[in-house]
Amino acid sequence: LSDEAVIFLSHIAIYRDAMDKSALEILNPYLPEIGEPDLPPLPVYYPNPLEDHRFSDTQSKLDTPSNLHQAWLESLEERKSKRLAYHEAYQQSERYQDALAQFNQMLNELQQRGLLIGNEEQTKFDMHPVIRGYAFDQFKQQSNEVRTSVYNKVRDHFAAIPPSEIEQQVQQPSD
């Protein structure tokens, strides 16, 4: 097995049950770093513009809390749209597409070796309990930074799922 496949197995061992492919993709060891888009700063409220040397004409609209609130909402919407555009461009990039192809190859290899079990549609994957136990032991031996990073990726993935989708998954038990 490649080093990436061994690391991947140890990372997915934190899941207790069968996983959707999307839950596995977040731990894809081939993905390039996404980075962060260049976002405009959020507006700041200056209570007394005459005494504040940082005050400028563009901030004169922010001389009341209600104006600041509106400016914040507009700025947050702009930041959101820029972040979405950045992520869409990232997912269309050649590097990202290559990483997905490598990931799918790795999943196929792990299934052929019997280390990962997929359903017929290749949408859910599971590990034998003995393999999961060994892989989890390998995961526990990794550094705190690596473990924290993996846990954060998993947490962020599930936090982004709308509650309605989670309810559907609970009502329709896995295969």
PDB file of C-alpha atoms in Angstrom:
ATOM      1  CA  LEU A   1       0.000   0.000   0.000  1.00  0.00           C
ATOM      2  CA  SER A   2       1.064   3.561  -0.613  1.00  0.00           C
ATOM      3  CA  ASP A   3       1.868   5.813   2.339  1.00  0.00           C
ATOM      4  CA  GLU A   4      -1.223   7.878   1.485  1.00  0.00           C
ATOM      5  CA  ALA A   5      -3.461   4.785   1.639  1.00  0.00           C
ATOM      6  CA  VAL A   6      -2.070   3.754   5.025  1.00  0.00           C
ATOM      7  CA  ILE A   7      -2.592   7.262   6.407  1.00  0.00           C
ATOM      8  CA  PHE A   8      -6.071   7.401   4.890  1.00  0.00           C
ATOM      9  CA  LEU A   9      -7.059   4.086   6.516  1.00  0.00           C
ATOM     10  CA  SER A  10      -5.854   5.301   9.900  1.00  0.00           C
ATOM     11  CA  HIS A  11      -7.837   8.535   9.498  1.00  0.00           C
ATOM     12  CA  ILE A  12     -11.124   6.921   8.469  1.00  0.00           C
ATOM     13  CA  ALA A  13     -10.856   4.523  11.405  1.00  0.00           C
ATOM     14  CA  ILE A  14     -12.302   7.309  13.578  1.00  0.00           C
ATOM     15  CA  TYR A  15     -15.713   6.601  12.011  1.00  0.00           C
ATOM     16  CA  ARG A  16     -17.578   3.909  13.935  1.00  0.00           C
ATOM     17  CA  ASP A  17     -19.935   2.835  11.142  1.00  0.00           C
ATOM     18  CA  ALA A  18     -20.260   2.773   7.367  1.00  0.00           C
ATOM     19  CA  MET A  19     -19.458   6.135   5.809  1.00  0.00           C
ATOM     20  CA  ASP A  20     -20.832   8.026   2.834  1.00  0.00           C
ATOM     21  CA  LYS A  21     -18.297   8.696   0.140  1.00  0.00           C
ATOM     22  CA  SER A  22     -18.562  12.430   0.844  1.00  0.00           C
ATOM     23  CA  ALA A  23     -17.447  11.790   4.435  1.00  0.00           C
ATOM     24  CA  LEU A  24     -14.406   9.943   3.101  1.00  0.00           C
ATOM     25  CA  GLU A  25     -13.546  12.578   0.490  1.00  0.00           C
ATOM     26  CA  ILE A  26     -12.852  15.203   3.160  1.00  0.00           C
ATOM     27  CA  LEU A  27      -9.923  13.048   4.310  1.00  0.00           C
ATOM     28  CA  ASN A  28      -8.540  12.611   0.769  1.00  0.00           C
ATOM     29  CA  PRO A  29      -4.747  12.653   1.264  1.00  0.00           C
ATOM     30  CA  TYR A  30      -4.170  13.821  -2.324  1.00  0.00           C
ATOM     31  CA  LEU A  31      -6.130  17.077  -2.079  1.00  0.00           C
ATOM     32  CA  PRO A  32      -4.034  20.214  -2.456  1.00  0.00           C
ATOM     33  CA  GLU A  33      -4.364  22.861   0.244  1.00  0.00           C
ATOM     34  CA  ILE A  34      -7.291  25.110  -0.514  1.00  0.00           C
ATOM     35  CA  GLY A  35      -5.988  28.293   1.086  1.00  0.00           C
ATOM     36  CA  GLU A  36      -8.192  31.270   1.769  1.00  0.00           C
ATOM     37  CA  PRO A  37      -9.636  33.846  -0.630  1.00  0.00           C
ATOM     38  CA  ASP A  38      -8.673  37.493  -0.332  1.00  0.00           C
ATOM     39  CA  LEU A  39     -11.670  38.927   1.517  1.00  0.00           C
ATOM     40  CA  PRO A  40     -12.511  42.556   2.265  1.00  0.00           C
ATOM     41  CA  PRO A  41     -12.264  43.565   5.931  1.00  0.00           C
ATOM     42  CA  LEU A  42     -15.437  43.837   7.963  1.00  0.00           C
ATOM     43  CA  PRO A  43     -16.550  47.399   8.736  1.00  0.00           C
ATOM     44  CA  VAL A  44     -15.666  48.885  12.104  1.00  0.00           C
ATOM     45  CA  TYR A  45     -17.749  51.310  14.150  1.00  0.00           C
ATOM     46  CA  TYR A  46     -15.971  54.406  15.418  1.00  0.00           C
ATOM     47  CA  PRO A  47     -18.175  56.130  18.011  1.00  0.00           C
ATOM     48  CA  ASN A  48     -16.493  59.525  17.662  1.00  0.00           C
ATOM     49  CA  PRO A  49     -15.147  60.071  14.135  1.00  0.00           C
ATOM     50  CA  LEU A  50     -13.728  63.508  14.910  1.00  0.00           C
ATOM     51  CA  GLU A  51     -11.319  62.082  17.485  1.00  0.00           C
ATOM     52  CA  ASP A  52     -10.343  58.968  15.567  1.00  0.00           C
ATOM     53  CA  HIS A  53      -7.471  59.446  13.090  1.00  0.00           C
ATOM     54  CA  ARG A  54      -8.428  56.167  11.314  1.00  0.00           C
ATOM     55  CA  PHE A  55     -11.802  57.541  10.252  1.00  0.00           C
ATOM     56  CA  SER A  56     -12.279  58.037   6.519  1.00  0.00           C
ATOM     57  CA  ASP A  57     -15.056  59.179   4.207  1.00  0.00           C
ATOM     58  CA  THR A  58     -15.993  55.597   3.411  1.00  0.00           C
ATOM     59  CA  GLN A  59     -16.583  54.985   7.093  1.00  0.00           C
ATOM     60  CA  SER A  60     -18.713  58.107   7.588  1.00  0.00           C
ATOM     61  CA  LYS A  61     -21.739  55.902   6.907  1.00  0.00           C
ATOM     62  CA  LEU A  62     -20.835  53.921   9.987  1.00  0.00           C
ATOM     63  CA  ASP A  63     -21.456  56.661  12.511  1.00  0.00           C
ATOM     64  CA  THR A  64     -24.430  54.886  14.051  1.00  0.00           C
ATOM     65  CA  PRO A  65     -24.869  51.305  15.224  1.00  0.00           C
ATOM     66  CA  SER A  66     -27.812  50.728  12.832  1.00  0.00           C
ATOM     67  CA  ASN A  67     -25.726  51.819   9.836  1.00  0.00           C
ATOM     68  CA  LEU A  68     -22.907  49.596  11.026  1.00  0.00           C
ATOM     69  CA  HIS A  69     -25.295  46.647  11.241  1.00  0.00           C
ATOM     70  CA  GLN A  70     -26.409  47.176   7.634  1.00  0.00           C
ATOM     71  CA  ALA A  71     -22.793  47.562   6.482  1.00  0.00           C
ATOM     72  CA  TRP A  72     -21.881  44.325   8.281  1.00  0.00           C
ATOM     73  CA  LEU A  73     -24.714  42.454   6.563  1.00  0.00           C
ATOM     74  CA  GLU A  74     -23.648  43.754   3.157  1.00  0.00           C
ATOM     75  CA  SER A  75     -19.994  42.954   3.838  1.00  0.00           C
ATOM     76  CA  LEU A  76     -20.817  39.449   5.054  1.00  0.00           C
ATOM     77  CA  GLU A  77     -22.844  38.782   1.909  1.00  0.00           C
ATOM     78  CA  GLU A  78     -19.946  39.993  -0.263  1.00  0.00           C
ATOM     79  CA  ARG A  79     -17.494  37.833   1.674  1.00  0.00           C
ATOM     80  CA  LYS A  80     -19.805  34.821   1.346  1.00  0.00           C
ATOM     81  CA  SER A  81     -20.130  35.202  -2.428  1.00  0.00           C
ATOM     82  CA  LYS A  82     -16.351  35.623  -2.831  1.00  0.00           C
ATOM     83  CA  ARG A  83     -15.699  32.533  -0.700  1.00  0.00           C
ATOM     84  CA  LEU A  84     -18.207  30.480  -2.747  1.00  0.00           C
ATOM     85  CA  ALA A  85     -16.640  31.626  -6.020  1.00  0.00           C
ATOM     86  CA  TYR A  86     -13.182  30.767  -4.673  1.00  0.00           C
ATOM     87  CA  HIS A  87     -14.283  27.260  -3.642  1.00  0.00           C
ATOM     88  CA  GLU A  88     -16.028  26.666  -6.974  1.00  0.00           C
ATOM     89  CA  ALA A  89     -12.873  27.661  -8.851  1.00  0.00           C
ATOM     90  CA  TYR A  90     -10.851  25.353  -6.585  1.00  0.00           C
ATOM     91  CA  GLN A  91     -13.167  22.414  -7.307  1.00  0.00           C
ATOM     92  CA  GLN A  92     -12.895  23.037 -11.046  1.00  0.00           C
ATOM     93  CA  SER A  93      -9.099  23.173 -10.974  1.00  0.00           C
ATOM     94  CA  GLU A  94      -7.015  20.496 -12.645  1.00  0.00           C
ATOM     95  CA  ARG A  95      -5.125  19.771  -9.403  1.00  0.00           C
ATOM     96  CA  TYR A  96      -8.393  19.095  -7.582  1.00  0.00           C
ATOM     97  CA  GLN A  97      -9.678  16.834 -10.363  1.00  0.00           C
ATOM     98  CA  ASP A  98      -6.382  14.906 -10.376  1.00  0.00           C
ATOM     99  CA  ALA A  99      -6.621  14.486  -6.600  1.00  0.00           C
ATOM    100  CA  LEU A 100     -10.135  13.031  -6.969  1.00  0.00           C
ATOM    101  CA  ALA A 101      -8.931  10.589  -9.628  1.00  0.00           C
ATOM    102  CA  GLN A 102      -6.058   9.441  -7.377  1.00  0.00           C
ATOM    103  CA  PHE A 103      -8.492   9.137  -4.475  1.00  0.00           C
ATOM    104  CA  ASN A 104     -10.870   6.936  -6.476  1.00  0.00           C
ATOM    105  CA  GLN A 105      -7.938   4.745  -7.543  1.00  0.00           C
ATOM    106  CA  MET A 106      -6.919   4.376  -3.915  1.00  0.00           C
ATOM    107  CA  LEU A 107     -10.497   3.442  -2.893  1.00  0.00           C
ATOM    108  CA  ASN A 108     -10.543   0.768  -5.608  1.00  0.00           C
ATOM    109  CA  GLU A 109      -7.203  -0.635  -4.449  1.00  0.00           C
ATOM    110  CA  LEU A 110      -8.352  -0.729  -0.811  1.00  0.00           C
ATOM    111  CA  GLN A 111     -11.515  -2.573  -1.852  1.00  0.00           C
ATOM    112  CA  GLN A 112      -9.594  -5.062  -3.997  1.00  0.00           C
ATOM    113  CA  ARG A 113      -7.360  -5.840  -1.024  1.00  0.00           C
ATOM    114  CA  GLY A 114     -10.389  -6.281   1.237  1.00  0.00           C
ATOM    115  CA  LEU A 115      -9.448  -3.401   3.532  1.00  0.00           C
ATOM    116  CA  LEU A 116     -12.498  -1.347   2.611  1.00  0.00           C
ATOM    117  CA  ILE A 117     -15.950  -2.686   1.760  1.00  0.00           C
ATOM    118  CA  GLY A 118     -18.217  -0.693  -0.554  1.00  0.00           C
ATOM    119  CA  ASN A 119     -21.886  -1.162  -1.389  1.00  0.00           C
ATOM    120  CA  GLU A 120     -22.963  -1.836  -4.985  1.00  0.00           C
ATOM    121  CA  GLU A 121     -23.496   1.855  -5.794  1.00  0.00           C
ATOM    122  CA  GLN A 122     -20.097   2.739  -4.292  1.00  0.00           C
ATOM    123  CA  THR A 123     -21.749   5.391  -2.116  1.00  0.00           C
ATOM    124  CA  LYS A 124     -21.137   3.846   1.330  1.00  0.00           C
ATOM    125  CA  PHE A 125     -17.968   2.280   2.654  1.00  0.00           C
ATOM    126  CA  ASP A 126     -17.112   0.318   5.766  1.00  0.00           C
ATOM    127  CA  MET A 127     -14.148  -1.448   7.366  1.00  0.00           C
ATOM    128  CA  HIS A 128     -13.966  -4.826   9.076  1.00  0.00           C
ATOM    129  CA  PRO A 129     -13.841  -4.281  12.875  1.00  0.00           C
ATOM    130  CA  VAL A 130     -10.386  -5.875  13.157  1.00  0.00           C
ATOM    131  CA  ILE A 131      -8.993  -3.635  10.404  1.00  0.00           C
ATOM    132  CA  ARG A 132     -10.679  -0.596  11.970  1.00  0.00           C
ATOM    133  CA  GLY A 133      -9.133  -1.417  15.359  1.00  0.00           C
ATOM    134  CA  TYR A 134      -5.627  -1.778  13.922  1.00  0.00           C
ATOM    135  CA  ALA A 135      -6.011   1.376  11.811  1.00  0.00           C
ATOM    136  CA  PHE A 136      -7.279   3.326  14.819  1.00  0.00           C
ATOM    137  CA  ASP A 137      -4.233   2.230  16.814  1.00  0.00           C
ATOM    138  CA  GLN A 138      -2.115   3.683  14.001  1.00  0.00           C
ATOM    139  CA  PHE A 139      -4.154   6.905  14.141  1.00  0.00           C
ATOM    140  CA  LYS A 140      -3.588   7.257  17.895  1.00  0.00           C
ATOM    141  CA  GLN A 141       0.176   7.143  17.300  1.00  0.00           C
ATOM    142  CA  GLN A 142       0.082  10.218  15.049  1.00  0.00           C
ATOM    143  CA  SER A 143       0.885  13.668  16.386  1.00  0.00           C
ATOM    144  CA  ASN A 144      -1.684  15.781  18.217  1.00  0.00           C
ATOM    145  CA  GLU A 145      -1.679  18.281  15.337  1.00  0.00           C
ATOM    146  CA  VAL A 146      -2.554  15.588  12.784  1.00  0.00           C
ATOM    147  CA  ARG A 147      -5.279  14.082  14.967  1.00  0.00           C
ATOM    148  CA  THR A 148      -6.762  17.496  15.696  1.00  0.00           C
ATOM    149  CA  SER A 149      -6.725  18.360  11.999  1.00  0.00           C
ATOM    150  CA  VAL A 150      -8.557  15.140  11.117  1.00  0.00           C
ATOM    151  CA  TYR A 151     -11.155  15.623  13.845  1.00  0.00           C
ATOM    152  CA  ASN A 152     -11.704  19.236  12.744  1.00  0.00           C
ATOM    153  CA  LYS A 153     -12.235  18.212   9.111  1.00  0.00           C
ATOM    154  CA  VAL A 154     -14.805  15.620  10.148  1.00  0.00           C
ATOM    155  CA  ARG A 155     -16.536  18.052  12.519  1.00  0.00           C
ATOM    156  CA  ASP A 156     -16.684  20.763   9.841  1.00  0.00           C
ATOM    157  CA  HIS A 157     -18.041  18.303   7.276  1.00  0.00           C
ATOM    158  CA  PHE A 158     -20.929  17.209   9.483  1.00  0.00           C
ATOM    159  CA  ALA A 159     -21.595  20.742  10.756  1.00  0.00           C
ATOM    160  CA  ALA A 160     -22.128  21.854   7.143  1.00  0.00           C
ATOM    161  CA  ILE A 161     -24.840  19.248   6.495  1.00  0.00           C
ATOM    162  CA  PRO A 162     -28.323  20.795   6.792  1.00  0.00           C
ATOM    163  CA  PRO A 163     -30.416  19.268   9.611  1.00  0.00           C
ATOM    164  CA  SER A 164     -33.055  18.083   7.114  1.00  0.00           C
ATOM    165  CA  GLU A 165     -30.483  15.846   5.374  1.00  0.00           C
ATOM    166  CA  ILE A 166     -29.343  14.400   8.698  1.00  0.00           C
ATOM    167  CA  GLU A 167     -32.965  13.611   9.609  1.00  0.00           C
ATOM    168  CA  GLN A 168     -33.420  11.812   6.268  1.00  0.00           C
ATOM    169  CA  GLN A 169     -30.297   9.752   6.862  1.00  0.00           C
ATOM    170  CA  VAL A 170     -31.498   8.782  10.346  1.00  0.00           C
ATOM    171  CA  GLN A 171     -34.925   7.783   9.026  1.00  0.00           C
ATOM    172  CA  GLN A 172     -33.386   5.693   6.213  1.00  0.00           C
ATOM    173  CA  PRO A 173     -30.897   3.361   7.912  1.00  0.00           C
ATOM    174  CA  SER A 174     -27.805   2.427   5.953  1.00  0.00           C
ATOM    175  CA  ASP A 175     -27.589  -0.830   4.029  1.00  0.00           C
TER     176      ASP A 175
END
